[in-house]
C-alpha cells in the first residue's frame, strides 16, 4: 500500500495545465500535442470502417491470407497529417485506407495493452484455424473487427492518437512492418515511472480520480474481484452457449413448420375433390395451415430473441475477460513490487518507487474508471434486451395458454381477428 495520490503530492505543473516538458520515453507513446490536448476537438475522429475483405497470396511462408480495408475518417486541425492513409503507390485508388490482416489487429491490441496497462481494451473476435476463408465467416469477422476499432476509439480518444494506432491506420506494407518492430523495441524499454507520468498527464483533469483513496490491503480485494470475474465468465459462457443452442432449435422448428405449410396446398386438395365430384369441406385444412404458418412465424421471433441473448452474453463474456486482464496487470505490478520490497536492495530504490506509484494509479483507475465502465455496460446491455425478451415470453405464454383452453380454436372457427 502507498499513500493516496492527492493534489498536494502532484506537481503543480500537472495540476495547472499543459506542460511542454516531456521525457523522450513518454513521447514514444504519445506526441506532446496529444498528451496536452487529447480531450480537445482539434482532432475529432468521426468514424472508422473495416470493409472489402480480399484474399492475398504471400510468398513466405506460402499461404493465402485475408486482408481488410481500414479507413479512418477524422476532422480538425492537422487531421490529414495525422490520419492520411493514401498509398503513395496507388494515389488514385479510392477510398483511402490501408490493408490489414487479422494478425495486424492482434498486434495493435497487444501494443495498446502495453501502452496503456490497466485500461479495458475490447477483445478481438477469436482466431479460427479451419474455415477462416469461408464467405460467411469472413463477412462476420469483418463486422466484428470494425466493432473492435469503434469501441477502441470511442472509449478514450488518446488511445486512437497513440503511436501504435496512428501507425496501424496510416502506414503501408514494408514501412508498416519496419515501424511495428521499432514500436515494439521502444515499448520494451518503458519504465514504470514513465507510465506514471503518462497517466498523471492524461487524467490530470480528473481530480476526483487522482485524489481518491484506495484500500489499505488492496491485494485481498483484487483477488476477490478476480475470483468473482472468473466465476461470472463461466456462468456467462453457459448462458451464451445455451441461448445459441435454443436459437438453433427454434430455427429448425420454424424451417419444418414452413415445409409443412408448403405441403398443405389446399388448392390441390380442392382440385382432387372436384375431379372426384365430392363435396368436401376444406375449412379444417385451411385453419390448420393458418396455424402452422403462425407457428413458423412465432418460432422465428423466438429464434431472434435467443440470438439477441446469445449475442449480448458473448459481448459480456469478452468484456469480463478484458476486466480480468486489467486485474492481472495490477497483480503483476504488485508481485514485482513485493519482490523488490523483500530484496530491499539500494540499486532497486528508483524502480521500487516507480512501481509503488504505478500500483496506486492502476488501482485508482481500476476502481473508479474501468470497473464503473464495465458495470454500466453490463447493466445497459441487458436492461433493454431482457425487458423486451421477458415481454415477448409473457405474450407467448398467454397466447399458448389460450390455445390449450380452446379460446383460439373458437376464434378460428368464428373467423375472428387476432387468432393464432
CSV table of C-alpha atoms in Angstrom, one decimal:
chain,number,residue,atom,x,y,z
A,1,UNK,CA,0.0,0.0,0.0
A,2,UNK,CA,1.1,3.6,-0.7
A,3,UNK,CA,-0.5,6.9,0.4
A,4,UNK,CA,-3.2,8.3,-1.8
A,5,UNK,CA,-2.0,10.4,-4.7
A,6,UNK,CA,-3.6,13.7,-3.6
A,7,UNK,CA,-3.4,17.0,-5.3
A,8,UNK,CA,-0.7,18.1,-2.7
A,9,UNK,CA,1.5,15.2,-3.9
A,10,UNK,CA,1.1,16.0,-7.6
A,11,UNK,CA,3.5,18.6,-9.1
A,12,UNK,CA,1.8,21.9,-9.7
A,13,UNK,CA,2.8,21.8,-13.4
A,14,UNK,CA,0.5,18.7,-13.8
A,15,UNK,CA,-2.5,20.2,-12.0
A,16,UNK,CA,-2.3,23.6,-13.6
A,17,UNK,CA,-2.5,22.6,-17.3
A,18,UNK,CA,-0.4,21.6,-20.3
A,19,UNK,CA,3.3,21.1,-19.9
A,20,UNK,CA,5.9,21.4,-22.6
A,21,UNK,CA,8.5,19.3,-20.8
A,22,UNK,CA,8.2,15.7,-21.7
A,23,UNK,CA,10.6,12.8,-21.2
A,24,UNK,CA,11.8,11.3,-24.5
A,25,UNK,CA,10.4,7.9,-23.5
A,26,UNK,CA,7.0,9.3,-22.9
A,27,UNK,CA,6.9,10.8,-26.4
A,28,UNK,CA,7.4,7.3,-27.8
A,29,UNK,CA,3.8,6.6,-26.6
A,30,UNK,CA,2.0,9.8,-27.4
A,31,UNK,CA,3.0,13.1,-29.1
A,32,UNK,CA,3.4,16.2,-27.0
A,33,UNK,CA,0.2,17.7,-28.6
A,34,UNK,CA,-1.9,14.7,-27.8
A,35,UNK,CA,-0.6,14.4,-24.2
A,36,UNK,CA,-1.5,18.1,-23.6
A,37,UNK,CA,-4.7,18.3,-25.6
A,38,UNK,CA,-6.1,14.9,-26.2
A,39,UNK,CA,-9.6,15.8,-24.9
A,40,UNK,CA,-10.0,18.8,-27.3
A,41,UNK,CA,-11.9,18.8,-30.5
A,42,UNK,CA,-8.9,19.6,-32.6
A,43,UNK,CA,-8.5,16.1,-34.0
A,44,UNK,CA,-12.0,14.6,-33.7
A,45,UNK,CA,-12.4,11.1,-35.0
A,46,UNK,CA,-15.7,10.8,-37.0
A,47,UNK,CA,-15.7,7.1,-37.8
A,48,UNK,CA,-13.5,4.1,-38.6
A,49,UNK,CA,-14.5,1.4,-41.1
A,50,UNK,CA,-13.3,-2.1,-41.8
A,51,UNK,CA,-14.6,-3.4,-45.2
A,52,UNK,CA,-13.8,-5.0,-48.5
A,53,UNK,CA,-12.1,-8.3,-47.5
A,54,UNK,CA,-9.7,-9.6,-50.1
A,55,UNK,CA,-7.7,-12.8,-50.5
A,56,UNK,CA,-4.0,-12.2,-50.8
A,57,UNK,CA,-1.3,-14.7,-51.8
A,58,UNK,CA,2.0,-14.3,-49.9
A,59,UNK,CA,5.3,-15.9,-50.8
A,60,UNK,CA,6.9,-16.6,-47.4
A,61,UNK,CA,5.6,-18.6,-45.8
A,62,UNK,CA,3.5,-19.6,-48.9
A,63,UNK,CA,-0.2,-19.2,-47.9
A,64,UNK,CA,-3.4,-17.4,-48.8
A,65,UNK,CA,-4.5,-14.7,-46.3
A,66,UNK,CA,-7.5,-12.4,-45.9
A,67,UNK,CA,-6.8,-8.6,-45.8
A,68,UNK,CA,-9.3,-5.9,-44.8
A,69,UNK,CA,-9.5,-2.3,-45.8
A,70,UNK,CA,-9.2,0.0,-42.8
A,71,UNK,CA,-10.3,3.6,-43.2
A,72,UNK,CA,-10.1,6.3,-40.5
A,73,UNK,CA,-12.2,9.4,-41.0
A,74,UNK,CA,-11.1,12.4,-38.8
A,75,UNK,CA,-11.7,16.1,-38.8
A,76,UNK,CA,-10.0,19.1,-37.3
A,77,UNK,CA,-6.6,20.8,-37.5
A,78,UNK,CA,-3.9,18.7,-38.9
A,79,UNK,CA,-6.2,15.7,-39.2
A,80,UNK,CA,-5.0,15.0,-42.7
A,81,UNK,CA,-1.4,14.9,-41.4
A,82,UNK,CA,-2.3,12.6,-38.6
A,83,UNK,CA,-4.6,10.1,-40.3
A,84,UNK,CA,-3.9,10.5,-44.0
A,85,UNK,CA,-3.5,6.9,-45.3
A,86,UNK,CA,-3.2,7.1,-49.1
A,87,UNK,CA,-0.8,4.6,-50.5
A,88,UNK,CA,1.8,6.5,-52.4
A,89,UNK,CA,1.9,3.7,-55.0
A,90,UNK,CA,-1.8,3.9,-55.6
A,91,UNK,CA,-2.8,7.5,-55.0
A,92,UNK,CA,-5.8,7.3,-57.4
A,93,UNK,CA,-7.3,4.4,-55.6
A,94,UNK,CA,-10.5,5.2,-53.7
A,95,UNK,CA,-11.5,5.0,-50.9
A,96,UNK,CA,-8.5,5.9,-48.8
A,97,UNK,CA,-7.2,3.3,-46.4
A,98,UNK,CA,-4.7,0.6,-45.5
A,99,UNK,CA,-4.8,-3.1,-45.9
A,100,UNK,CA,-4.6,-5.1,-42.7
A,101,UNK,CA,-4.5,-8.8,-41.8
A,102,UNK,CA,-6.2,-10.3,-38.7
A,103,UNK,CA,-2.7,-10.7,-37.2
A,104,UNK,CA,-2.2,-6.9,-37.6
A,105,UNK,CA,-5.3,-6.3,-35.4
A,106,UNK,CA,-3.8,-8.7,-32.9
A,107,UNK,CA,-0.6,-6.7,-32.9
A,108,UNK,CA,-2.5,-3.4,-32.5
A,109,UNK,CA,-4.4,-4.7,-29.4
A,110,UNK,CA,-1.2,-6.1,-27.9
A,111,UNK,CA,0.6,-2.7,-28.3
A,112,UNK,CA,-2.3,-0.7,-26.9
A,113,UNK,CA,-2.3,-3.0,-23.9
A,114,UNK,CA,1.4,-2.4,-23.4
A,115,UNK,CA,1.0,1.3,-23.9
A,116,UNK,CA,-2.0,1.6,-21.5
A,117,UNK,CA,-1.9,-1.2,-18.9
A,118,UNK,CA,-5.0,-1.1,-16.6
A,119,UNK,CA,-7.4,0.1,-19.2
A,120,UNK,CA,-10.2,-2.1,-20.6
A,121,UNK,CA,-9.4,-2.8,-24.2
A,122,UNK,CA,-12.1,-4.7,-26.1
A,123,UNK,CA,-11.3,-8.3,-27.2
A,124,UNK,CA,-10.9,-9.2,-30.9
A,125,UNK,CA,-13.0,-11.9,-32.5
A,126,UNK,CA,-11.4,-15.3,-31.8
A,127,UNK,CA,-8.8,-16.8,-34.1
A,128,UNK,CA,-10.1,-19.6,-36.4
A,129,UNK,CA,-7.6,-22.1,-38.0
A,130,UNK,CA,-10.0,-24.0,-40.2
A,131,UNK,CA,-12.7,-22.5,-42.4
A,132,UNK,CA,-11.4,-19.0,-42.0
A,133,UNK,CA,-11.7,-18.3,-45.7
A,134,UNK,CA,-15.4,-19.1,-45.9
A,135,UNK,CA,-17.5,-16.2,-47.1
A,136,UNK,CA,-19.9,-16.2,-44.1
A,137,UNK,CA,-17.1,-16.3,-41.6
A,138,UNK,CA,-15.0,-13.6,-43.4
A,139,UNK,CA,-18.1,-11.3,-43.5
A,140,UNK,CA,-18.8,-11.8,-39.8
A,141,UNK,CA,-15.2,-11.3,-38.8
A,142,UNK,CA,-15.1,-8.0,-40.9
A,143,UNK,CA,-18.1,-6.7,-38.9
A,144,UNK,CA,-16.5,-7.7,-35.6
A,145,UNK,CA,-13.2,-6.1,-36.4
A,146,UNK,CA,-14.9,-2.8,-37.2
A,147,UNK,CA,-16.8,-3.1,-33.9
A,148,UNK,CA,-13.5,-3.6,-32.2
A,149,UNK,CA,-12.0,-0.4,-33.6
A,150,UNK,CA,-15.2,1.6,-33.0
A,151,UNK,CA,-15.1,0.6,-29.3
A,152,UNK,CA,-11.4,1.4,-29.0
A,153,UNK,CA,-11.7,4.9,-30.4
A,154,UNK,CA,-15.0,5.7,-28.5
A,155,UNK,CA,-13.5,4.9,-25.1
A,156,UNK,CA,-10.5,7.2,-24.7
A,157,UNK,CA,-9.5,9.3,-27.7
A,158,UNK,CA,-5.9,9.3,-26.6
A,159,UNK,CA,-5.8,5.6,-27.5
A,160,UNK,CA,-6.7,6.4,-31.1
A,161,UNK,CA,-3.9,9.1,-31.1
A,162,UNK,CA,-1.2,6.9,-29.7
A,163,UNK,CA,1.8,5.9,-31.8
A,164,UNK,CA,0.7,2.3,-32.4
A,165,UNK,CA,-2.8,3.3,-33.5
A,166,UNK,CA,-1.7,6.0,-35.9
A,167,UNK,CA,0.9,3.6,-37.3
A,168,UNK,CA,-1.9,1.0,-37.8
A,169,UNK,CA,-4.2,3.3,-39.8
A,170,UNK,CA,-1.6,5.1,-41.9
A,171,UNK,CA,1.4,3.1,-42.8
A,172,UNK,CA,1.7,0.6,-45.7
A,173,UNK,CA,3.4,-2.7,-46.4
A,174,UNK,CA,7.2,-2.6,-45.7
A,175,UNK,CA,7.1,0.7,-43.8
A,176,UNK,CA,4.4,-0.7,-41.6
A,177,UNK,CA,6.4,-3.8,-40.8
A,178,UNK,CA,9.6,-1.7,-40.0
A,179,UNK,CA,7.7,0.7,-37.8
A,180,UNK,CA,6.0,-2.2,-35.9
A,181,UNK,CA,9.4,-3.5,-34.9
A,182,UNK,CA,10.6,-0.1,-33.8
A,183,UNK,CA,7.5,0.4,-31.6
A,184,UNK,CA,8.0,-3.0,-30.0
A,185,UNK,CA,11.6,-2.2,-29.1
A,186,UNK,CA,10.6,1.2,-27.6
A,187,UNK,CA,7.8,-0.2,-25.5
A,188,UNK,CA,10.0,-3.0,-24.2
A,189,UNK,CA,12.2,-0.2,-22.6
A,190,UNK,CA,9.4,1.8,-21.0
A,191,UNK,CA,9.9,2.1,-17.2
A,192,UNK,CA,7.2,2.3,-14.5
A,193,UNK,CA,8.0,6.0,-13.8
A,194,UNK,CA,7.2,6.8,-17.5
A,195,UNK,CA,3.8,5.1,-17.3
A,196,UNK,CA,3.0,7.0,-14.1
A,197,UNK,CA,3.9,10.3,-15.8
A,198,UNK,CA,1.7,9.2,-18.8
A,199,UNK,CA,-1.4,8.6,-16.6
A,200,UNK,CA,-0.9,11.7,-14.5
A,201,UNK,CA,-0.9,13.8,-17.6
A,202,UNK,CA,-3.8,12.0,-19.3
A,203,UNK,CA,-6.0,12.1,-16.2
A,204,UNK,CA,-4.8,15.4,-14.8
A,205,UNK,CA,-8.3,17.0,-15.1
A,206,UNK,CA,-9.9,14.1,-13.3
A,207,UNK,CA,-9.1,15.4,-9.8
A,208,UNK,CA,-11.6,13.1,-8.2
A,209,UNK,CA,-9.8,10.1,-9.6
A,210,UNK,CA,-6.3,11.3,-8.6
A,211,UNK,CA,-7.3,12.3,-5.0
A,212,UNK,CA,-9.4,9.1,-4.3
A,213,UNK,CA,-8.5,6.7,-1.6
A,214,UNK,CA,-7.5,3.1,-2.1
A,215,UNK,CA,-8.0,0.1,0.3
A,216,UNK,CA,-5.3,-0.5,2.9
A,217,UNK,CA,-4.9,-4.1,1.8
A,218,UNK,CA,-5.8,-4.0,-1.9
A,219,UNK,CA,-4.4,-7.4,-2.8
A,220,UNK,CA,-7.2,-9.3,-1.0
A,221,UNK,CA,-9.9,-7.2,-2.6
A,222,UNK,CA,-8.4,-7.5,-6.0
A,223,UNK,CA,-8.1,-11.3,-5.5
A,224,UNK,CA,-11.8,-11.4,-4.5
A,225,UNK,CA,-12.7,-9.4,-7.6
A,226,UNK,CA,-10.7,-11.7,-9.9
A,227,UNK,CA,-12.4,-14.8,-8.4
A,228,UNK,CA,-15.8,-13.2,-8.9
A,229,UNK,CA,-15.0,-12.3,-12.5
A,230,UNK,CA,-13.7,-15.8,-13.3
A,231,UNK,CA,-16.9,-17.4,-11.9
A,232,UNK,CA,-19.0,-14.9,-13.8
A,233,UNK,CA,-17.2,-15.7,-17.0
A,234,UNK,CA,-18.1,-19.4,-16.6
A,235,UNK,CA,-21.8,-18.6,-16.0
A,236,UNK,CA,-22.0,-16.1,-18.8
A,237,UNK,CA,-20.4,-18.6,-21.2
A,238,UNK,CA,-23.1,-21.2,-20.3
A,239,UNK,CA,-25.8,-18.6,-20.9
A,240,UNK,CA,-24.4,-17.7,-24.4
A,241,UNK,CA,-24.0,-21.4,-25.3
A,242,UNK,CA,-27.4,-22.4,-24.2
A,243,UNK,CA,-29.1,-19.4,-25.9
A,244,UNK,CA,-27.4,-20.2,-29.1
A,245,UNK,CA,-28.4,-23.9,-28.9
A,246,UNK,CA,-32.1,-22.9,-28.2
A,247,UNK,CA,-32.0,-20.4,-31.1
A,248,UNK,CA,-30.8,-23.1,-33.5
A,249,UNK,CA,-33.6,-25.4,-32.2
A,250,UNK,CA,-36.2,-22.7,-32.9
A,251,UNK,CA,-34.7,-22.2,-36.4
A,252,UNK,CA,-35.1,-25.9,-37.1
A,253,UNK,CA,-38.7,-25.9,-35.8
A,254,UNK,CA,-39.5,-22.9,-37.9
A,255,UNK,CA,-38.0,-24.5,-41.0
A,256,UNK,CA,-40.0,-27.7,-40.6
A,257,UNK,CA,-43.2,-25.6,-39.9
A,258,UNK,CA,-42.8,-23.8,-43.3
A,259,UNK,CA,-42.2,-27.2,-45.0
A,260,UNK,CA,-45.4,-28.5,-43.6
A,261,UNK,CA,-47.1,-25.3,-44.6
A,262,UNK,CA,-45.9,-25.5,-48.2
A,263,UNK,CA,-47.0,-29.1,-48.5
A,264,UNK,CA,-50.5,-28.4,-47.3
A,265,UNK,CA,-51.7,-26.9,-50.6
A,266,UNK,CA,-55.5,-26.7,-50.3
A,267,UNK,CA,-55.8,-25.9,-54.0
A,268,UNK,CA,-54.6,-29.4,-54.9
A,269,UNK,CA,-56.9,-31.0,-52.4
A,270,UNK,CA,-59.8,-28.9,-53.8
A,271,UNK,CA,-58.9,-29.9,-57.4
A,272,UNK,CA,-58.8,-33.6,-56.4
A,273,UNK,CA,-62.2,-33.3,-54.7
A,274,UNK,CA,-63.7,-31.5,-57.7
A,275,UNK,CA,-62.4,-34.2,-60.1
A,276,UNK,CA,-64.0,-36.9,-57.9
A,277,UNK,CA,-67.2,-34.9,-57.8
A,278,UNK,CA,-67.1,-35.0,-54.0
A,279,UNK,CA,-68.4,-32.1,-51.8
A,280,UNK,CA,-65.5,-31.7,-49.3
A,281,UNK,CA,-65.4,-29.1,-46.5
A,282,UNK,CA,-61.8,-27.8,-46.6
A,283,UNK,CA,-62.2,-25.3,-43.7
A,284,UNK,CA,-60.3,-27.6,-41.3
A,285,UNK,CA,-57.3,-27.8,-43.7
A,286,UNK,CA,-57.3,-24.1,-44.2
A,287,UNK,CA,-57.4,-23.5,-40.4
A,288,UNK,CA,-54.6,-26.0,-39.8
A,289,UNK,CA,-52.5,-24.4,-42.5
A,290,UNK,CA,-53.0,-21.0,-40.9
A,291,UNK,CA,-52.0,-22.3,-37.5
A,292,UNK,CA,-48.8,-23.9,-38.9
A,293,UNK,CA,-47.9,-20.6,-40.7
A,294,UNK,CA,-48.4,-18.7,-37.4
A,295,UNK,CA,-46.3,-21.2,-35.6
A,296,UNK,CA,-43.4,-20.8,-38.1
A,297,UNK,CA,-43.6,-17.0,-37.6
A,298,UNK,CA,-43.6,-17.4,-33.8
A,299,UNK,CA,-40.6,-19.7,-33.9
A,300,UNK,CA,-38.7,-17.1,-36.0
A,301,UNK,CA,-39.4,-14.5,-33.3
A,302,UNK,CA,-38.3,-16.9,-30.6
A,303,UNK,CA,-35.1,-17.5,-32.5
A,304,UNK,CA,-34.4,-13.8,-32.9
A,305,UNK,CA,-34.9,-13.3,-29.1
A,306,UNK,CA,-32.5,-16.0,-28.2
A,307,UNK,CA,-30.0,-14.8,-30.8
A,308,UNK,CA,-30.0,-11.5,-29.1
A,309,UNK,CA,-29.4,-13.0,-25.6
A,310,UNK,CA,-26.6,-15.1,-27.0
A,311,UNK,CA,-25.0,-12.1,-28.7
A,312,UNK,CA,-25.3,-9.9,-25.5
A,313,UNK,CA,-23.9,-12.7,-23.3
A,314,UNK,CA,-21.0,-13.2,-25.7
A,315,UNK,CA,-20.2,-9.5,-25.5
A,316,UNK,CA,-20.3,-9.6,-21.7
A,317,UNK,CA,-18.1,-12.7,-21.7
A,318,UNK,CA,-15.5,-10.8,-23.8
A,319,UNK,CA,-15.7,-7.7,-21.5
A,320,UNK,CA,-15.3,-9.9,-18.4
A,321,UNK,CA,-12.1,-11.4,-19.9
A,322,UNK,CA,-10.9,-7.9,-20.6
A,323,UNK,CA,-11.6,-7.0,-17.0
A,324,UNK,CA,-9.6,-10.0,-15.8
A,325,UNK,CA,-6.7,-8.7,-18.0
A,326,UNK,CA,-6.8,-5.4,-16.1
A,327,UNK,CA,-6.7,-7.2,-12.7
A,328,UNK,CA,-3.8,-9.3,-14.0
A,329,UNK,CA,-2.0,-6.1,-14.9
A,330,UNK,CA,-2.2,-4.8,-11.3
A,331,UNK,CA,-1.3,-8.2,-9.8
A,332,UNK,CA,1.8,-8.4,-12.0
A,333,UNK,CA,2.9,-4.9,-10.9
A,334,UNK,CA,2.2,-5.7,-7.2
A,335,UNK,CA,4.1,-9.0,-7.5
A,336,UNK,CA,7.2,-7.2,-8.8
A,337,UNK,CA,6.8,-4.6,-6.1
A,338,UNK,CA,6.6,-7.2,-3.4
A,339,UNK,CA,9.7,-8.9,-4.7
A,340,UNK,CA,11.7,-5.7,-4.6
A,341,UNK,CA,10.5,-4.9,-1.1
A,342,UNK,CA,11.7,-8.3,0.1
A,343,UNK,CA,15.1,-7.9,-1.6
A,344,UNK,CA,15.4,-4.3,-0.3
A,345,UNK,CA,18.5,-3.5,-2.5
A,346,UNK,CA,19.6,0.1,-2.8
A,347,UNK,CA,20.1,-0.2,-6.5
A,348,UNK,CA,16.3,-1.0,-7.0
A,349,UNK,CA,15.1,2.0,-5.0
A,350,UNK,CA,14.1,4.0,-8.1
A,351,UNK,CA,12.3,1.1,-9.7
A,352,UNK,CA,10.5,0.3,-6.4
A,353,UNK,CA,9.3,3.9,-6.1
A,354,UNK,CA,8.0,3.8,-9.6
A,355,UNK,CA,6.2,0.6,-9.1
A,356,UNK,CA,4.6,1.8,-5.8
A,357,UNK,CA,3.3,4.9,-7.6
A,358,UNK,CA,2.1,2.8,-10.6
A,359,UNK,CA,0.4,0.3,-8.4
A,360,UNK,CA,-1.6,3.1,-6.7
A,361,UNK,CA,-2.5,4.7,-10.1
A,362,UNK,CA,-3.7,1.4,-11.6
A,363,UNK,CA,-5.8,0.7,-8.6
A,364,UNK,CA,-7.5,4.1,-8.8
A,365,UNK,CA,-8.2,3.6,-12.5
A,366,UNK,CA,-9.4,0.1,-11.9
A,367,UNK,CA,-11.9,1.0,-9.1
A,368,UNK,CA,-13.0,4.4,-10.3
A,369,UNK,CA,-12.9,4.2,-14.1
A,370,UNK,CA,-12.8,0.7,-15.5
A,371,UNK,CA,-15.0,-1.2,-13.0
A,372,UNK,CA,-17.7,1.5,-13.4
A,373,UNK,CA,-17.4,1.3,-17.2
A,374,UNK,CA,-17.7,-2.5,-17.1
A,375,UNK,CA,-20.8,-2.5,-14.8
A,376,UNK,CA,-22.5,0.4,-16.7
A,377,UNK,CA,-22.1,-1.5,-20.0
A,378,UNK,CA,-23.3,-4.8,-18.3
A,379,UNK,CA,-26.5,-3.1,-16.9
A,380,UNK,CA,-27.4,-1.1,-20.0
A,381,UNK,CA,-26.8,-4.0,-22.4
A,382,UNK,CA,-29.1,-6.4,-20.6
A,383,UNK,CA,-31.7,-3.9,-19.3
A,384,UNK,CA,-33.4,-3.3,-22.7
A,385,UNK,CA,-32.8,-6.8,-24.2
A,386,UNK,CA,-34.0,-8.7,-21.2
A,387,UNK,CA,-37.1,-6.5,-20.7
A,388,UNK,CA,-38.1,-7.0,-24.3
A,389,UNK,CA,-37.3,-10.7,-24.1
A,390,UNK,CA,-39.4,-11.1,-21.0
A,391,UNK,CA,-42.3,-9.2,-22.5
A,392,UNK,CA,-42.2,-11.4,-25.6
A,393,UNK,CA,-42.1,-14.6,-23.5
A,394,UNK,CA,-45.1,-13.4,-21.4
A,395,UNK,CA,-47.1,-12.7,-24.6
A,396,UNK,CA,-46.2,-16.1,-26.0
A,397,UNK,CA,-47.2,-17.8,-22.7
A,398,UNK,CA,-50.5,-16.1,-22.6
A,399,UNK,CA,-51.2,-17.0,-26.3
A,400,UNK,CA,-50.3,-20.7,-25.7
A,401,UNK,CA,-52.5,-20.9,-22.6
A,402,UNK,CA,-55.4,-19.7,-24.6
A,403,UNK,CA,-54.7,-22.3,-27.2
A,404,UNK,CA,-54.9,-25.1,-24.6
A,405,UNK,CA,-58.2,-23.9,-23.2
A,406,UNK,CA,-59.7,-23.7,-26.7
A,407,UNK,CA,-60.1,-19.9,-26.9
A,408,UNK,CA,-58.0,-19.6,-30.0
A,409,UNK,CA,-59.9,-22.6,-31.6
A,410,UNK,CA,-63.1,-20.8,-31.0
A,411,UNK,CA,-61.7,-17.6,-32.6
A,412,UNK,CA,-60.5,-19.5,-35.6
A,413,UNK,CA,-63.8,-21.2,-36.1
A,414,UNK,CA,-65.6,-17.8,-36.0
A,415,UNK,CA,-63.0,-16.1,-38.2
A,416,UNK,CA,-62.2,-13.5,-35.6
A,417,UNK,CA,-59.1,-11.4,-35.9
A,418,UNK,CA,-56.1,-11.9,-33.6
A,419,UNK,CA,-56.3,-15.6,-33.7
A,420,UNK,CA,-53.1,-17.7,-33.5
